[in-house]
Coordinates of C-alpha atoms and ligand atoms in Angstrom, one line a residue:
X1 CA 100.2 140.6 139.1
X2 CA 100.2 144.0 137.0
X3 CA 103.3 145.5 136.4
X4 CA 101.4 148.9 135.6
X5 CA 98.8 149.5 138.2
X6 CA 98.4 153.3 137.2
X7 CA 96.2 152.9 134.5
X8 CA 93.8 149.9 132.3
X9 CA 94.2 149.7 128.5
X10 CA 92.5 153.1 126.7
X11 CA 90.1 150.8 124.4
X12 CA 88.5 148.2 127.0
X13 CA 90.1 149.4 130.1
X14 CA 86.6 150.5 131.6
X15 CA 85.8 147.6 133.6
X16 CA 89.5 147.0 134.5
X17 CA 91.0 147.9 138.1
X18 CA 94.6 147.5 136.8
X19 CA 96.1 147.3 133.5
X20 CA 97.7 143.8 132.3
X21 CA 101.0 142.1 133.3
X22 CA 104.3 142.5 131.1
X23 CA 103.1 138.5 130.2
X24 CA 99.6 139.6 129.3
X25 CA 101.2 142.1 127.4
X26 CA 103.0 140.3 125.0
X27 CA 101.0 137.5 124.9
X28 CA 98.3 139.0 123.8
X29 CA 100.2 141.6 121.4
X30 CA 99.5 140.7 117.7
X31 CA 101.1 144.0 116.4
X32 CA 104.4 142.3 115.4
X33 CA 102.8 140.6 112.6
X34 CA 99.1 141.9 112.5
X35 CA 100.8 145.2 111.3
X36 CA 101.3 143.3 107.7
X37 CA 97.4 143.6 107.2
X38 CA 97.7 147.6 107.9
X39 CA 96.3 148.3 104.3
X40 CA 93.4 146.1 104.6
X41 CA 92.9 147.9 107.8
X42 CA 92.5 151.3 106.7
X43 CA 90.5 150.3 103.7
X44 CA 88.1 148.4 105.3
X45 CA 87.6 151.3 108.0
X46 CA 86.9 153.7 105.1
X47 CA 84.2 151.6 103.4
X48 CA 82.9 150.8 107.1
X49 CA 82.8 154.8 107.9
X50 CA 81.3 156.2 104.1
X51 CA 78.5 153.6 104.7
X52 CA 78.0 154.7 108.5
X53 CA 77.8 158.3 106.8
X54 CA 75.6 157.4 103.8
X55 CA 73.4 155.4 106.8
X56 CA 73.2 158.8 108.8
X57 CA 74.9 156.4 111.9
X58 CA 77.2 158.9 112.4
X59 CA 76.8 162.5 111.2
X60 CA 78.2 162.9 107.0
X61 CA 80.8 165.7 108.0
X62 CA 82.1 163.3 111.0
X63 CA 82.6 160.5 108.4
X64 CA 84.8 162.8 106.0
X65 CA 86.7 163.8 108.8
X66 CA 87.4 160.2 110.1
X67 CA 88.0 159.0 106.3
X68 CA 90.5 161.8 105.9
X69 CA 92.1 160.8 109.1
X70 CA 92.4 157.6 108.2
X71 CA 94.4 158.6 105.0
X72 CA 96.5 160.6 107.3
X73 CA 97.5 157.6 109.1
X74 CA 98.4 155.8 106.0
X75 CA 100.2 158.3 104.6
X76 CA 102.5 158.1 108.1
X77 CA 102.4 154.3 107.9
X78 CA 104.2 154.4 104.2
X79 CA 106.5 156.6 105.1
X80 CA 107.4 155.3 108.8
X81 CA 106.2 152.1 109.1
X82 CA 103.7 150.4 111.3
X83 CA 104.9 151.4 114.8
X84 CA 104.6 148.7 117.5
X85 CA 103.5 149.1 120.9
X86 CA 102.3 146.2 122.8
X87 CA 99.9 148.2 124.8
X88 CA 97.4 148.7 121.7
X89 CA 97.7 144.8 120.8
X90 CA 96.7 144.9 117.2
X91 CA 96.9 147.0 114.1
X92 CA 93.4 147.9 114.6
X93 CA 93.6 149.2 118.2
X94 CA 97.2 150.6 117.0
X95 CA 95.3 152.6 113.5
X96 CA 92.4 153.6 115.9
X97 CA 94.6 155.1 118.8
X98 CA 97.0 157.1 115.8
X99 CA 93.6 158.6 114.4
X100 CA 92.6 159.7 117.5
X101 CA 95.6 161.6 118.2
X102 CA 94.5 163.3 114.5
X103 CA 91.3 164.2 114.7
X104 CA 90.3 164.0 118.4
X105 CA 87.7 162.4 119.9
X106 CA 85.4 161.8 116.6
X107 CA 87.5 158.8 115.4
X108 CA 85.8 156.8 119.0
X109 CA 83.0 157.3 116.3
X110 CA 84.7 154.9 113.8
X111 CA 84.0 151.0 115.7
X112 CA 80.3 152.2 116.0
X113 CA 78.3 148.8 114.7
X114 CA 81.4 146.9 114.5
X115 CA 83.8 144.7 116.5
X116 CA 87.3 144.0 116.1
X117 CA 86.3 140.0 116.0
X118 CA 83.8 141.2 112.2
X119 CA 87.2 143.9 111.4
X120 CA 89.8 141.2 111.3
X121 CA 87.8 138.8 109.9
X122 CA 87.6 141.5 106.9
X123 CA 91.0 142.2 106.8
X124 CA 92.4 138.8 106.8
X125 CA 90.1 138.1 104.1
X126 CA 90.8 140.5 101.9
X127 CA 94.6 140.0 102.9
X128 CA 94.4 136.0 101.8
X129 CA 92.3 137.4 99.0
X130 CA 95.5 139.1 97.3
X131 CA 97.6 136.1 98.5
X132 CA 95.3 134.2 95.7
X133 CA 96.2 136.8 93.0
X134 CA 99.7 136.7 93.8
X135 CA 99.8 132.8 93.8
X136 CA 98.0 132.5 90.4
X137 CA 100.0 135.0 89.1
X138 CA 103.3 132.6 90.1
X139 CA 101.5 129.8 88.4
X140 CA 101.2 131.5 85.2
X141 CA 104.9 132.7 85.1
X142 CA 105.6 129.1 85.9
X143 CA 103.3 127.4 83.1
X144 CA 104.4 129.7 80.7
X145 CA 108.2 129.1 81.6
X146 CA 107.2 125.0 81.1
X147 CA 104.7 125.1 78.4
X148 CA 107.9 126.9 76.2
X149 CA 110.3 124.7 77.3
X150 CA 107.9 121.9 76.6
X151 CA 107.2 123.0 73.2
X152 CA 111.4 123.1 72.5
X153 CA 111.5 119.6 73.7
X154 CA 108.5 117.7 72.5
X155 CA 111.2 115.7 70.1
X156 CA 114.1 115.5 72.8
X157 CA 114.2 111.6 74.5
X158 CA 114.8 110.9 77.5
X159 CA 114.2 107.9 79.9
X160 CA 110.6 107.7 81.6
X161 CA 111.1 106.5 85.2
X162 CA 109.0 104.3 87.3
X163 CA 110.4 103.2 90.6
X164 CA 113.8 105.9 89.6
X165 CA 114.1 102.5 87.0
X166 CA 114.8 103.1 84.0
X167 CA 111.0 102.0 82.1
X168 CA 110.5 102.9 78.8
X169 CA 111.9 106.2 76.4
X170 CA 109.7 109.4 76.9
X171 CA 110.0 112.7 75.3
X172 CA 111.5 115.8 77.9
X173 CA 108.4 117.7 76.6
X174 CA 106.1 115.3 78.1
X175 CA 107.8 115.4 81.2
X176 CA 107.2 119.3 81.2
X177 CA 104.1 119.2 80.3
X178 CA 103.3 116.4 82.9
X179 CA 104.2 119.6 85.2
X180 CA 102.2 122.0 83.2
X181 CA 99.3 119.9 84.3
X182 CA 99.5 119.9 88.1
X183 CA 100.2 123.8 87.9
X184 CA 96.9 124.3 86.0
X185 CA 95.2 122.1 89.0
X186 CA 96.8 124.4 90.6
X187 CA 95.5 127.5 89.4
X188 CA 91.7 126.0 89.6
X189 CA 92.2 125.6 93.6
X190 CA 93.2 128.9 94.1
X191 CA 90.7 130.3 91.9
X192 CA 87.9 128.3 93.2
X193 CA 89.6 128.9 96.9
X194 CA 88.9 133.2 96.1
X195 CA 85.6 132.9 94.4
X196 CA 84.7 130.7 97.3
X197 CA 85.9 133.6 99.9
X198 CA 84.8 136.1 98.2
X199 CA 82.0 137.6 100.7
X200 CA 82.1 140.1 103.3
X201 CA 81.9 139.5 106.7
X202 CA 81.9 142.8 107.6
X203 CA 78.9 144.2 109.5
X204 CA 78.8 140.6 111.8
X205 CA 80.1 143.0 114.6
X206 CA 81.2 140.8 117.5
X207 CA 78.9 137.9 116.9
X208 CA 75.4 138.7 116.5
X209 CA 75.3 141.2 114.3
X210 CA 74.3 145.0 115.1
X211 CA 71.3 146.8 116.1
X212 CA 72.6 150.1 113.7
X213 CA 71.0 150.3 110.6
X214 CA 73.7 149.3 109.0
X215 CA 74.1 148.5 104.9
X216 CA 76.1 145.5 104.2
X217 CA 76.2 145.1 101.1
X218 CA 77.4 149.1 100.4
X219 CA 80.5 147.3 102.5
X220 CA 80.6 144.7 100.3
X221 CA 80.9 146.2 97.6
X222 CA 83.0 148.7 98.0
X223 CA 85.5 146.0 99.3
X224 CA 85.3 144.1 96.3
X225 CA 83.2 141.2 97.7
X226 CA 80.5 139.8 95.7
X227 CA 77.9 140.2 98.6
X228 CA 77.8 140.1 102.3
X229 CA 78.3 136.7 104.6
X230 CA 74.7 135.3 105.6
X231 CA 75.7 134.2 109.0
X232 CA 77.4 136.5 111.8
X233 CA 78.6 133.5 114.3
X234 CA 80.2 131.9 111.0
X235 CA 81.5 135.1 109.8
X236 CA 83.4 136.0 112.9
X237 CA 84.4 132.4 113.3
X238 CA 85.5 130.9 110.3
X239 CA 89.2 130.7 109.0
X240 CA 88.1 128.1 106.3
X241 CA 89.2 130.8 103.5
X242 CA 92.2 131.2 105.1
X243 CA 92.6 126.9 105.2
X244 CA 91.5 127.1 101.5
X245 CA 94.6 129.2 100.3
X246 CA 96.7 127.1 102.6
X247 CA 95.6 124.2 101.0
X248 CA 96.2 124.7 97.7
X249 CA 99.7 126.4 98.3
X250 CA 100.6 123.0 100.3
X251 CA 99.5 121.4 97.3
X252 CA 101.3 123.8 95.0
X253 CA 104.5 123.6 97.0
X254 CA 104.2 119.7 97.1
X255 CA 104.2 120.1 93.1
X256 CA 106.8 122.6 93.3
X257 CA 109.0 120.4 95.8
X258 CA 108.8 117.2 93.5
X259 CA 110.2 119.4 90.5
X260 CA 112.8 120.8 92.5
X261 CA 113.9 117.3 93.0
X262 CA 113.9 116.2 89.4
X263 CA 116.2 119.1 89.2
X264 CA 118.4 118.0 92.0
X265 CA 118.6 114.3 90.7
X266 CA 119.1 115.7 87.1
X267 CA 122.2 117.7 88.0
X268 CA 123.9 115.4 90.0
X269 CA 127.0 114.0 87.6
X270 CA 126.0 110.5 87.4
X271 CA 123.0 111.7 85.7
X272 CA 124.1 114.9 84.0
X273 CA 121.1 115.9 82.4
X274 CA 121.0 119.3 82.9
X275 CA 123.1 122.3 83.9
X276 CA 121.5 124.1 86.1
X277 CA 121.4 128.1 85.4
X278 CA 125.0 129.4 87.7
X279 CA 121.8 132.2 89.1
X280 CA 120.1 129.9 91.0
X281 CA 123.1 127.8 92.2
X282 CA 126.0 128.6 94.5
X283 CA 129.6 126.6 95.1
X284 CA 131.2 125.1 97.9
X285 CA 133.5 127.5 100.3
X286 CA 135.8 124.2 100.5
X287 CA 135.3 122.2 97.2
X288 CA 136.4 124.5 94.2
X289 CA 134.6 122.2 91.6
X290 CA 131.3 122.2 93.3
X291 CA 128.1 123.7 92.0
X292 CA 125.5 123.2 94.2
X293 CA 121.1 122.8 93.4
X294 CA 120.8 125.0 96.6
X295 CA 117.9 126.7 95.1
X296 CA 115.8 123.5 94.1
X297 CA 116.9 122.2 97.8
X298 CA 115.3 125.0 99.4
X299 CA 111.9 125.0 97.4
X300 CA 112.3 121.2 98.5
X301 CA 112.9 122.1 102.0
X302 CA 110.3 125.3 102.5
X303 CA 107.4 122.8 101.0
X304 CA 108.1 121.4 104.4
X305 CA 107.5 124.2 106.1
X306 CA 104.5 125.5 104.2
X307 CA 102.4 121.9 104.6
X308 CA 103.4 123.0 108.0
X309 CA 101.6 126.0 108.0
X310 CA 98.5 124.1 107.4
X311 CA 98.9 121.9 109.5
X312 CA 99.4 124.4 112.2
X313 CA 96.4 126.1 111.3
X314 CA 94.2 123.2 111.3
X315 CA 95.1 122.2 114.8
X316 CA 94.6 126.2 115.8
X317 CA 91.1 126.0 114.6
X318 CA 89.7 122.2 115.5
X319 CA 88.8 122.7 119.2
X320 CA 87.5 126.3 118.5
X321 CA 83.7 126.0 119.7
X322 CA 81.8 129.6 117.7
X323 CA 82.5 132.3 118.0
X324 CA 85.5 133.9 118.3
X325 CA 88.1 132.7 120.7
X326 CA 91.4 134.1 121.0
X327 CA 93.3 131.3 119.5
X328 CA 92.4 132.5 116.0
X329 CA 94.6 135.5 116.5
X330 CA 97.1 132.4 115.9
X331 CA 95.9 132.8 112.1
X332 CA 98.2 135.2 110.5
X333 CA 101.5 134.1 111.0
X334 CA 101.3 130.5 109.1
X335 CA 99.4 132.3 106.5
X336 CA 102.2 134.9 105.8
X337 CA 105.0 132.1 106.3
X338 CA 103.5 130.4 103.6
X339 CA 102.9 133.0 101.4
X340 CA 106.3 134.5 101.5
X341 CA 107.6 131.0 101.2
X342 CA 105.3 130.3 98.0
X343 CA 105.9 133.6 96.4
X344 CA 109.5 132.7 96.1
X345 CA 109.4 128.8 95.6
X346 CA 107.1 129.6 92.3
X347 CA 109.9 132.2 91.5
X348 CA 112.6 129.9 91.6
X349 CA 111.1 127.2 89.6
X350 CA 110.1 129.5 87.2
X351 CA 113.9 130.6 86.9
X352 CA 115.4 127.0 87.0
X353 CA 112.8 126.1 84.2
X354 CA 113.6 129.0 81.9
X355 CA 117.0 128.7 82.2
X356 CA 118.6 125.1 82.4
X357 CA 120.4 123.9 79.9
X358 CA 118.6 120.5 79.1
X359 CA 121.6 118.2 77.9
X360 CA 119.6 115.9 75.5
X361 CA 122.3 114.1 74.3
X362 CA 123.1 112.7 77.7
X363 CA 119.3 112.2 78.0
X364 CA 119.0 110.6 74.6
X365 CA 121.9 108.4 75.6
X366 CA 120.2 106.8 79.2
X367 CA 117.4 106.3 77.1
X368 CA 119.0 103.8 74.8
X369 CA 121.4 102.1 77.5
X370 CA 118.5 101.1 80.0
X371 CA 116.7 99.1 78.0
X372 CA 113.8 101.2 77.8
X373 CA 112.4 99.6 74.7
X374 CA 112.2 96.2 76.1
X375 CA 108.1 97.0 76.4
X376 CA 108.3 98.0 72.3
X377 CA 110.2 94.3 71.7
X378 CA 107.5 92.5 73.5
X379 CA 104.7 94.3 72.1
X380 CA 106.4 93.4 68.7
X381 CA 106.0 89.8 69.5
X382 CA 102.4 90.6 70.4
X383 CA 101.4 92.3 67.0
X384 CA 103.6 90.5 64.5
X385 CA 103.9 87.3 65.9
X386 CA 100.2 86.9 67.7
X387 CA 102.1 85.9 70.9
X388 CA 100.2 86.4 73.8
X389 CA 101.5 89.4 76.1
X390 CA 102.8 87.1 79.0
X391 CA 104.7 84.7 77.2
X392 CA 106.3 87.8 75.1
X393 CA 107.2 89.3 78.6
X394 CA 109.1 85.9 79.1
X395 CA 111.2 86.3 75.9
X396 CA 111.6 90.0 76.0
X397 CA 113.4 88.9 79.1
X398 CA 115.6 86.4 77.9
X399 CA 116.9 88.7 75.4
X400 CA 117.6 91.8 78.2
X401 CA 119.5 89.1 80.0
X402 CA 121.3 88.2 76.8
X403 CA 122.3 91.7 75.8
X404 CA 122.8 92.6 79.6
X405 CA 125.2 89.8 79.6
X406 CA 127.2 91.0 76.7
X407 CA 127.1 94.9 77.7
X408 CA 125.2 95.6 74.5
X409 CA 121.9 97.3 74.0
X410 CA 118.8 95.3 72.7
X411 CA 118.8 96.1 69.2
X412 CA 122.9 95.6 69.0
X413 CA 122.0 91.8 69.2
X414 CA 122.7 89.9 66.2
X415 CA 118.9 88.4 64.6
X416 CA 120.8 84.9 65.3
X417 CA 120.8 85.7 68.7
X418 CA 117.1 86.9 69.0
X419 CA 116.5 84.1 67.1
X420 CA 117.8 81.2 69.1
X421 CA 115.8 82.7 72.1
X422 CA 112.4 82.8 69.7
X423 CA 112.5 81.3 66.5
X424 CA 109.2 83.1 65.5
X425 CA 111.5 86.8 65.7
X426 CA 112.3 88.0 62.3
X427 CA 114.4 91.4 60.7
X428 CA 111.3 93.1 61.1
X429 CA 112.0 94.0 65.0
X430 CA 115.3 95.7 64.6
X431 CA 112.7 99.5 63.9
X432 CA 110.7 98.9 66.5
X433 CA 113.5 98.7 68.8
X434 CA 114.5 102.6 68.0
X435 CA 113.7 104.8 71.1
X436 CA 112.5 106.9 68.1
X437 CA 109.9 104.4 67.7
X438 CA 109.3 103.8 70.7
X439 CA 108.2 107.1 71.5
X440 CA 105.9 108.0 68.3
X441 CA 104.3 104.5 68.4
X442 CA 102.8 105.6 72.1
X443 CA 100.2 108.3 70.2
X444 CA 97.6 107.4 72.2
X445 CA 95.8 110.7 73.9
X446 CA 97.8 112.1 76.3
X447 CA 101.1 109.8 75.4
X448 CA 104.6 110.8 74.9
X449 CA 104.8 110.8 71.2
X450 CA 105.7 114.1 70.1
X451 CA 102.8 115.1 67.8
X452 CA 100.6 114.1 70.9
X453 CA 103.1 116.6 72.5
X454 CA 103.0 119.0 70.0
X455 CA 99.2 119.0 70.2
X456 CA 99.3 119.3 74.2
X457 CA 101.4 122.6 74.0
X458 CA 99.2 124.0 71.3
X459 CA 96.3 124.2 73.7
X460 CA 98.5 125.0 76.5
X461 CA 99.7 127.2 74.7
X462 CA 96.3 128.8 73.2
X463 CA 95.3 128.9 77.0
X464 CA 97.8 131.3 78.7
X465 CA 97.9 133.5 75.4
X466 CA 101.4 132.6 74.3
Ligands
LIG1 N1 94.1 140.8 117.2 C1 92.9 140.0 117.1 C2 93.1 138.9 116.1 O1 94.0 139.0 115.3 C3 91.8 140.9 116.7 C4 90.5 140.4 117.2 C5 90.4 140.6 118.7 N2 89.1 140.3 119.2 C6 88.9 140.1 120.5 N3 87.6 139.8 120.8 N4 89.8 140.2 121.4 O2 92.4 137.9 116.2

């Protein structure tokens, strides 16, 4: 079945008769994407050979020389990129082989008291680790981009939706802010997702751990990682970090998605509520007057394919008895999908946030024409009239049908007409029919009146240092 029967790979060829198939090859070949993690690579090599120095596991002089090495190969991998050859399967078969070639047979020295199973573990973790930064550092360009915005248009009306129906007025700064809030939920799941990962598993060697007096926590530290993992088989094993920051960028392109679509449904012309920055839109090749949400559709669309990625790396890791098994190799590329993917969803929204044009008057306008302030007439009837809820429902009704009937809004019916459908209706309504007043009288904590507003974006505000 070998293609190559002259020789068995160079790293684990010794019990081998024959090298792999061409399939075995490239099935097994993780280089075209494992090369992404090269940095980690060589960074977690260097704190894995200092401590084997400082340890006396390998001699102090061979250390330096495989630590310089290892610089070396950097050097050539910034300059040249990663090169790929299926025959050294991974980037850390690919980094080892390269350092060889530069300092000779001292770098077999390096993978003494360590596996490649505890290596990529490492990697990877340190890898989703920076994914975390990156992500919270998205969310706070994002929250400041809404909290501003927000802030602008704690006074602007619009209609509050339930069921896309028009249900009662609401300011546009409470609709920001309502985002504001899922990004800071945001921000906790990806911070408790890195604290949570946060621990080296470097040093589990292949599954149980080494007989070299090795010092974990040296690695651990000079990784960053608050202190070493406490089980090897779990070490080597677990992808849960890696679930953790897929999980809360599924949820943060969910959040990201739904925006995208209050954008889309905003801009279309029967709405008109906003005009959408001409950066983050494109036109039609056949249609001259068309200006297209193409942006917002694809943060809509990649959500898709980001709740993919954890999906795909849930059913990659379900079966997986401990330790390793090949099948986590599976791990990376979902992970770097998403990530990409995320990166520029949380850019785009930040974009379409700062930069729409919010048309309040056409906002202001829906507000008043969908009888939003039918809720405000009945709890009018409530308070001044000590009728009880259900029967005001009932005449709040009758008057919506009347002023449906004649095209008119609520508070363009004559106090005759209101009258004849409840005697007990007086002048007094005619205020509390305003979407103005509508939308102060709703003060309660964490309503849509604007100094409620006003006081949300203050501490949102306060929080992100704006
Ligand atoms: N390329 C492998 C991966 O990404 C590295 C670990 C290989 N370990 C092994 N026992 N074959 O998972």
């Amino acid at each position: 079945m070998s293609d190559d029967k002259t020789g068995s790979n160079q790293m684990w060829g010794g019990r081998f008769a024959e090298g792999p198939s061409s399939i075995m090859r490239e099935i097994n070949a993780s280089i075209p994407f494992d090369k992404a993690l090269w940095r980690q690579d060589i960074r977690a090599s260097k704190a894995h050979v200092a401590m084997l120095g400082a340890q006396g596991i390998v001699a102090p002089a061979d250390a330096v020389t495989i630590s310089d090495g290892l610089d070396k190969v950097a050097a050539e991998y910034e300059v040249s990129g990663v090169p790929e050859n299926w025959d050294l399967e991974d980037i850390h078969m690919t980094t080892e082989s390269r350092l060889a070639e530069l300092v000779g047979p001292v770098a077999g020295r390096l993978h003494t008291a360590r596996s490649r199973n505890d290596q990529v573990a490492t990697d990877f973790r340190l890898w989703v680790r920076d994914a975390c930064d990156a992500a919270l550092a998205g969310l706070e360009a994002l929250q400041k981009a809404l909290v501003t915005r927000a802030g602008e248009h704690a006074h602007s009306i619009m209609p509050g939706f339930t069921h896309l129906q028009t249900a009662q007025p609401v300011t546009l700064g409470h609709h920001l802010m309502a985002y504001y809030e899922m990004a800071r939920r945001d921000v906790s799941r990806f911070t408790d997702a890195r604290a949570r990962m946060n621990q080296s598993p470097l040093g589990s060697a292949a599954l149980a751990g080494t007989g070299f007096p090795i010092d974990r926590f040296a690695t651990a530290a000079a990784l960053d990682f608050d202190k070493p993992t406490s089980n090897s088989l779990d070490s080597v094993s677990d992808r849960d970090f890696a679930l953790d920051y897929l999980m809360a960028a599924a949820q943060t392109a969910l959040h990201l998605s739904r925006l995208a679509e209050e954008f889309i449904i905003w801009a279309s012309q029967p709405f008109g509520f906003v005009t959408l920055p001409d950066s983050l839109s494109t036109g039609s090749s056949i249609m001259p007057q068309k200006k297209n949400p193409d942006a917002a559709e694809l943060v809509r669309g990649h959500a898709g394919r980001i709740i993919g990625s954890l999906t795909s790396l849930m059913i990659t890791m379900k079966g997986l008895p401990l330790a390793y098994s090949k099948d986590m190799q599976d791990d990376k590329p979902p992970v770097f999908e998403a990530a990409s993917l995320l990166t520029l969803c949380l850019a785009a929204m930040t974009g379409m946030v700062e930069s729409t044009r919010f048309r309040t008057d056409r906002m202001r306008k829906a507000a008043e024409l969908g009888y939003a302030t039918a809720t405000d007439l009945a709890d009018w009837l409530v308070r001044q009239a000590n009728i009880p809820f259900r029967e005001a429902h009932h005449i709040t009704g009758a008057a919506v049908k009347l002023a449906e009937s004649k095209g008119v809004a609520l508070d363009q019916l004559s106090l005759d007409e209101l009258r004849a459908i409840d005697a007990r209706i007086d002048e007094g309504v005619f205020p509390a029919l305003s979407v103005e007043a509508s939308v102060a009288s709703r003060a309660s904590h964490g309503g849509t009146a604007p100094v409620e507003v006003e006081k949300r974006v203050a501490e949102a505000r306060a929080a992100l240092g704006l």
